[in-house]
GROMACS .gro file of C-alpha atoms in nm:
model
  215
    1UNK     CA    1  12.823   5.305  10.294
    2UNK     CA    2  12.475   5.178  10.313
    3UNK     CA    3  12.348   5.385   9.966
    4UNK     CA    4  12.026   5.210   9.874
    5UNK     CA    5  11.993   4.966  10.135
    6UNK     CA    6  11.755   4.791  10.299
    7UNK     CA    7  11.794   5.024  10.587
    8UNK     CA    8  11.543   5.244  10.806
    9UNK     CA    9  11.471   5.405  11.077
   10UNK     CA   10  11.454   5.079  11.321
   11UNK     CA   11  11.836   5.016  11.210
   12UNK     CA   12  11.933   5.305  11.325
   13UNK     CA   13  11.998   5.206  11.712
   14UNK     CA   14  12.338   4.998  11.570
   15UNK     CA   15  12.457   5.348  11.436
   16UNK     CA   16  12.511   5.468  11.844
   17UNK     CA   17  12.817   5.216  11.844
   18UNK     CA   18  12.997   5.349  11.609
   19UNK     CA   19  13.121   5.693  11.832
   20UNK     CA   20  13.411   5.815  11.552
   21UNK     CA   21  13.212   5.727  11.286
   22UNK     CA   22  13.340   5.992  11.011
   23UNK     CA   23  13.165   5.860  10.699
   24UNK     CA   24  12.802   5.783  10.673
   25UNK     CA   25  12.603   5.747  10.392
   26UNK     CA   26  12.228   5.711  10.351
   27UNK     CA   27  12.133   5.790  10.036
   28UNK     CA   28  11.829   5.652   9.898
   29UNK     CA   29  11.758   5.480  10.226
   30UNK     CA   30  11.432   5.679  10.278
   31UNK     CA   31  11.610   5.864  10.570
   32UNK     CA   32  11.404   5.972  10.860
   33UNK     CA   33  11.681   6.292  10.978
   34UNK     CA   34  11.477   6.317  11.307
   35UNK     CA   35  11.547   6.009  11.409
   36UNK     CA   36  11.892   5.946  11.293
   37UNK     CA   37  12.009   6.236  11.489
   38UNK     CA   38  11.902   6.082  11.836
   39UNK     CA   39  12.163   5.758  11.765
   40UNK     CA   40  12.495   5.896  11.583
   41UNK     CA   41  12.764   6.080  11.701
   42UNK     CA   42  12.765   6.425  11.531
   43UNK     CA   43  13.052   6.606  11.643
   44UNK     CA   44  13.339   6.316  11.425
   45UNK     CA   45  13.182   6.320  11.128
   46UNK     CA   46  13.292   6.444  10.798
   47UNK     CA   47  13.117   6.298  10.572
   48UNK     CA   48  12.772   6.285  10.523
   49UNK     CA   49  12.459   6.159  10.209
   50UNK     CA   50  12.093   6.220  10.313
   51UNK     CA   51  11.956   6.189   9.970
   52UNK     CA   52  11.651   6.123   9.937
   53UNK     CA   53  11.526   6.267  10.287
   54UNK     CA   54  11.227   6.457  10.307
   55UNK     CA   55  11.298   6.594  10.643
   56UNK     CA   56  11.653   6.723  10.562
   57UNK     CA   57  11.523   7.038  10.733
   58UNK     CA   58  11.558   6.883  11.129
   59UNK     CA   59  11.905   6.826  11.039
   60UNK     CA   60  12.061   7.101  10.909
   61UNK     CA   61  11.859   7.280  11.212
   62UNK     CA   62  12.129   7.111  11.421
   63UNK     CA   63  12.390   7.130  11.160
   64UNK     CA   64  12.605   7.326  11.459
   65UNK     CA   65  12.645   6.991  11.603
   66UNK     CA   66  12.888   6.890  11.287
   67UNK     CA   67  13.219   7.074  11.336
   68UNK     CA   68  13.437   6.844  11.151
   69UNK     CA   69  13.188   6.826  10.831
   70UNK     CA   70  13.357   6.880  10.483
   71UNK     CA   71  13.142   6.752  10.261
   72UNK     CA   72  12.750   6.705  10.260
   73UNK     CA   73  12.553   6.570   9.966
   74UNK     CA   74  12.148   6.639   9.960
   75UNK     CA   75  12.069   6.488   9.622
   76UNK     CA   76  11.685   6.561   9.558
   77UNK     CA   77  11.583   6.650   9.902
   78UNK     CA   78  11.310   6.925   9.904
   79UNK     CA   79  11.547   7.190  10.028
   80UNK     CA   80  11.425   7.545  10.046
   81UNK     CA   81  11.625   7.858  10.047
   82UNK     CA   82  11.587   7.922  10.417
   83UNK     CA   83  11.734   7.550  10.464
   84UNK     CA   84  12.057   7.638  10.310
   85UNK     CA   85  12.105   7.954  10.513
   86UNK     CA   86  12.143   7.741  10.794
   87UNK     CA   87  12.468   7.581  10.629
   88UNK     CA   88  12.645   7.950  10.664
   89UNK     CA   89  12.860   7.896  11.008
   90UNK     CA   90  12.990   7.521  10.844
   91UNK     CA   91  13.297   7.470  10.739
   92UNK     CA   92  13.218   7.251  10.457
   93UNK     CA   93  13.401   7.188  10.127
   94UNK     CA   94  13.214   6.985   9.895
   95UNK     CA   95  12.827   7.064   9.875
   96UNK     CA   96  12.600   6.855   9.659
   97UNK     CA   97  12.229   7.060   9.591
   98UNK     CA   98  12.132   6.878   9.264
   99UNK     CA   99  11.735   6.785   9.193
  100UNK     CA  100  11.702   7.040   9.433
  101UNK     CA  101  11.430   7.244   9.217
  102UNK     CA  102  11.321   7.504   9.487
  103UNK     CA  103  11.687   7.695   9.544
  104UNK     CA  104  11.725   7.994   9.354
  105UNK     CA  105  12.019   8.266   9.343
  106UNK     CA  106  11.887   8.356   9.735
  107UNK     CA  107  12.018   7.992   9.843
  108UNK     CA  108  12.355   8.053   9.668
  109UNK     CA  109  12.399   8.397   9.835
  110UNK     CA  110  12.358   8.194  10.126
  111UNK     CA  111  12.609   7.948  10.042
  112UNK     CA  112  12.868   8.290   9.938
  113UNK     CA  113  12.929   8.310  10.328
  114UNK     CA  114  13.045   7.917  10.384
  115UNK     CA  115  13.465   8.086  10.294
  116UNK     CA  116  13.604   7.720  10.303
  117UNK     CA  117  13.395   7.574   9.969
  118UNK     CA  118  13.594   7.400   9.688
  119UNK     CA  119  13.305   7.213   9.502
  120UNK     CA  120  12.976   7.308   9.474
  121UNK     CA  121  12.693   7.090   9.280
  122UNK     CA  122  12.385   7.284   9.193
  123UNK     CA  123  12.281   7.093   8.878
  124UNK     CA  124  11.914   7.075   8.799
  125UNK     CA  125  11.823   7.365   9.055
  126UNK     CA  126  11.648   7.698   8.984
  127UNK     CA  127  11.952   7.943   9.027
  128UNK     CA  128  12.021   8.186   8.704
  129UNK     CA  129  12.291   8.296   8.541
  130UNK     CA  130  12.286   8.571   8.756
  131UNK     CA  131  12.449   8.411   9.048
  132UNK     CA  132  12.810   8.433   8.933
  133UNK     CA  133  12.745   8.749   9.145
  134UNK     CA  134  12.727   8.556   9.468
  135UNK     CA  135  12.969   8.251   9.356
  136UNK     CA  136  13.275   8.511   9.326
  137UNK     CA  137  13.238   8.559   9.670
  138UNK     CA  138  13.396   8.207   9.743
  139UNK     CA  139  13.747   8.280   9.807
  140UNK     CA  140  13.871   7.915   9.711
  141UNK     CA  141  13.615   7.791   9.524
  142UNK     CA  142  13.743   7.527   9.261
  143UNK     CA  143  13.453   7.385   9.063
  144UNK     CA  144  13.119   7.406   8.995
  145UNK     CA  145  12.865   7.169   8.819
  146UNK     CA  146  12.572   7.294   8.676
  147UNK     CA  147  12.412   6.954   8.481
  148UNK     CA  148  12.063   7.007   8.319
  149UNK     CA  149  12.058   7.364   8.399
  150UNK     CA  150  11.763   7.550   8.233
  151UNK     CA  151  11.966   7.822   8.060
  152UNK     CA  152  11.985   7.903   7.678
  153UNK     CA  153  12.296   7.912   7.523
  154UNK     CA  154  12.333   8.284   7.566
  155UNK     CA  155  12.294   8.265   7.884
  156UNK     CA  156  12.547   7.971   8.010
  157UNK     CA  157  12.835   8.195   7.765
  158UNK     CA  158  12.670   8.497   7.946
  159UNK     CA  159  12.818   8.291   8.296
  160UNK     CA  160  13.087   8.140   8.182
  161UNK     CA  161  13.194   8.473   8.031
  162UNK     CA  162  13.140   8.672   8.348
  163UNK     CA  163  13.296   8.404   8.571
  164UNK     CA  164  13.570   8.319   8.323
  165UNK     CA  165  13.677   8.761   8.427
  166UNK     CA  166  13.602   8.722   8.807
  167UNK     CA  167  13.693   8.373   8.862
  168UNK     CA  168  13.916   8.222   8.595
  169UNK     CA  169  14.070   7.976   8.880
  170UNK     CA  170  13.726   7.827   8.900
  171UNK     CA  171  13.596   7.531   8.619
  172UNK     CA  172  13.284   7.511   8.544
  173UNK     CA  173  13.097   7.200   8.426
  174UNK     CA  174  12.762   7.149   8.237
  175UNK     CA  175  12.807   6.800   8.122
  176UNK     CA  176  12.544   6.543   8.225
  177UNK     CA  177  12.820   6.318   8.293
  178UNK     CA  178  13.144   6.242   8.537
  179UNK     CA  179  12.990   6.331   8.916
  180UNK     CA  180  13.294   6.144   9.111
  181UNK     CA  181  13.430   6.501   9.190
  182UNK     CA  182  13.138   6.547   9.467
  183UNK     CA  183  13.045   6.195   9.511
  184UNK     CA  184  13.412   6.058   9.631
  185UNK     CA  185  13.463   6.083  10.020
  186UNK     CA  186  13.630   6.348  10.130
  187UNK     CA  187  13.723   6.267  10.471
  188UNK     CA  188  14.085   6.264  10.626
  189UNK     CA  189  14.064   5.837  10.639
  190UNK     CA  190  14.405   5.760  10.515
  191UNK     CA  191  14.182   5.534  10.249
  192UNK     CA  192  14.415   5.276  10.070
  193UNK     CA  193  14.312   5.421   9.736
  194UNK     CA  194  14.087   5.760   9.602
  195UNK     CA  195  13.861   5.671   9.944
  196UNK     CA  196  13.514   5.512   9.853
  197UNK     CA  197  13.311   5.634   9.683
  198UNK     CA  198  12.983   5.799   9.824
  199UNK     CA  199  12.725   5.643   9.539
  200UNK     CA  200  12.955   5.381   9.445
  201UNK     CA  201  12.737   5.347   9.168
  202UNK     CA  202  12.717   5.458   8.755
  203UNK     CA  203  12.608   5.785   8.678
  204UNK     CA  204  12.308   5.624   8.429
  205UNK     CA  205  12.208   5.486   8.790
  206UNK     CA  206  12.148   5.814   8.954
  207UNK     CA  207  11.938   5.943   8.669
  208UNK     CA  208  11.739   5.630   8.690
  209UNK     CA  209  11.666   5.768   9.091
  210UNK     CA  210  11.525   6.091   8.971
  211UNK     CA  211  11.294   5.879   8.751
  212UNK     CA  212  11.166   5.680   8.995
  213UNK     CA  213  11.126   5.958   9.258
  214UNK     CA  214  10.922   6.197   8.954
  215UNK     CA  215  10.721   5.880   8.863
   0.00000   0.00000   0.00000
């Protein structure tokens, strides 16, 4: 767990000694995706933060190369709706998209096809209410957060409502508050306790990163 480190691109030789590394996190770390593929071993881990990257888009170009991922978190990362297409063939089960401000309901119609999904994050992007249509689709899809969403009230009961009749197995979450559902590890580390956890930091701490990044 290196989230918010003093760590870049130069440290990333010491990452090709780790070959079962399952967990990795570089959030915040200014990641440089290029690079960081050329020195870890894809193909064990399960685990993985980029936030922060602005290059997100040579990784997920190899995402192929991850057949044991489960859970991928892409806090504020300049994603466009053609990246998450590439996600379609995963097998992932927790998917973070938040601060993503470019994905609309095309990127979760993408997502629909990814069968194995249990959480989904897409607070704070540009989807409408409108894509309970595609979200259905998820066959064992368990929550979804949807913080800072720019939706009237009409229009979140309009969701809720129409989810609530196609999905009722599925909770929903608007709160601006409580993000250990996507940010603990899910990995299968027989972890001593809930497994660490991916930010290991407050939620007030996370909004602070989205101020600094707009400012």
């Amino acid at each position: 767990n290196l989230y918010d480190a003093n760590f870049r691109a130069s440290d990333y030789p010491v990452l090709s000694k780790l070959k079962e590394l399952r967990y990795l996190n570089l959030a915040w770390t200014e990641v440089d995706c290029k690079q960081l593929l050329k020195y870890i071993s894809p193909e064990h881990i399960q685990s993985l933060d980029v936030s922060g990257a602005n290059d997100v888009g040579d990784l997920l170009r190899d995402i192929h190369k991850f057949p044991r991922l489960q859970q991928l978190i892409m806090f504020r990362c300049h994603l466009h709706n053609n990246d998450i297409a590439r996600l379609k063939d995963t097998k992932l089960r927790s998917l973070c998209l938040m601060w993503n401000s470019s994905l609309d309901d095309r990127a979760v119609e993408s997502l629909s096809e990814i069968k194995t999904l249990i959480r989904l994050n897409l607070s704070c992007c540009r989807v409408s209410p409108q894509s309970w249509r595609s979200l259905i689709k998820l066959p064992h899809l368990q929550k979804v957060k949807l913080a800072e969403m720019p939706w009237s009230s009409a229009e979140k009961l309009y969701f809720a409502n129409q989810m609530r009749t196609y999905a009722p197995d599925v909770t929903l979450d608007f709160s601006s508050t409580y993000f250990s559902d996507f940010t603990f590890a899910t990995t299968d580390i027989p972890w001593l306790n809930e497994g660490a956890d991916v930010h290991n930091v407050p939620t007030g701490m996370l909004w602070r990163h989205r101020e600094k990044a707009e400012h």
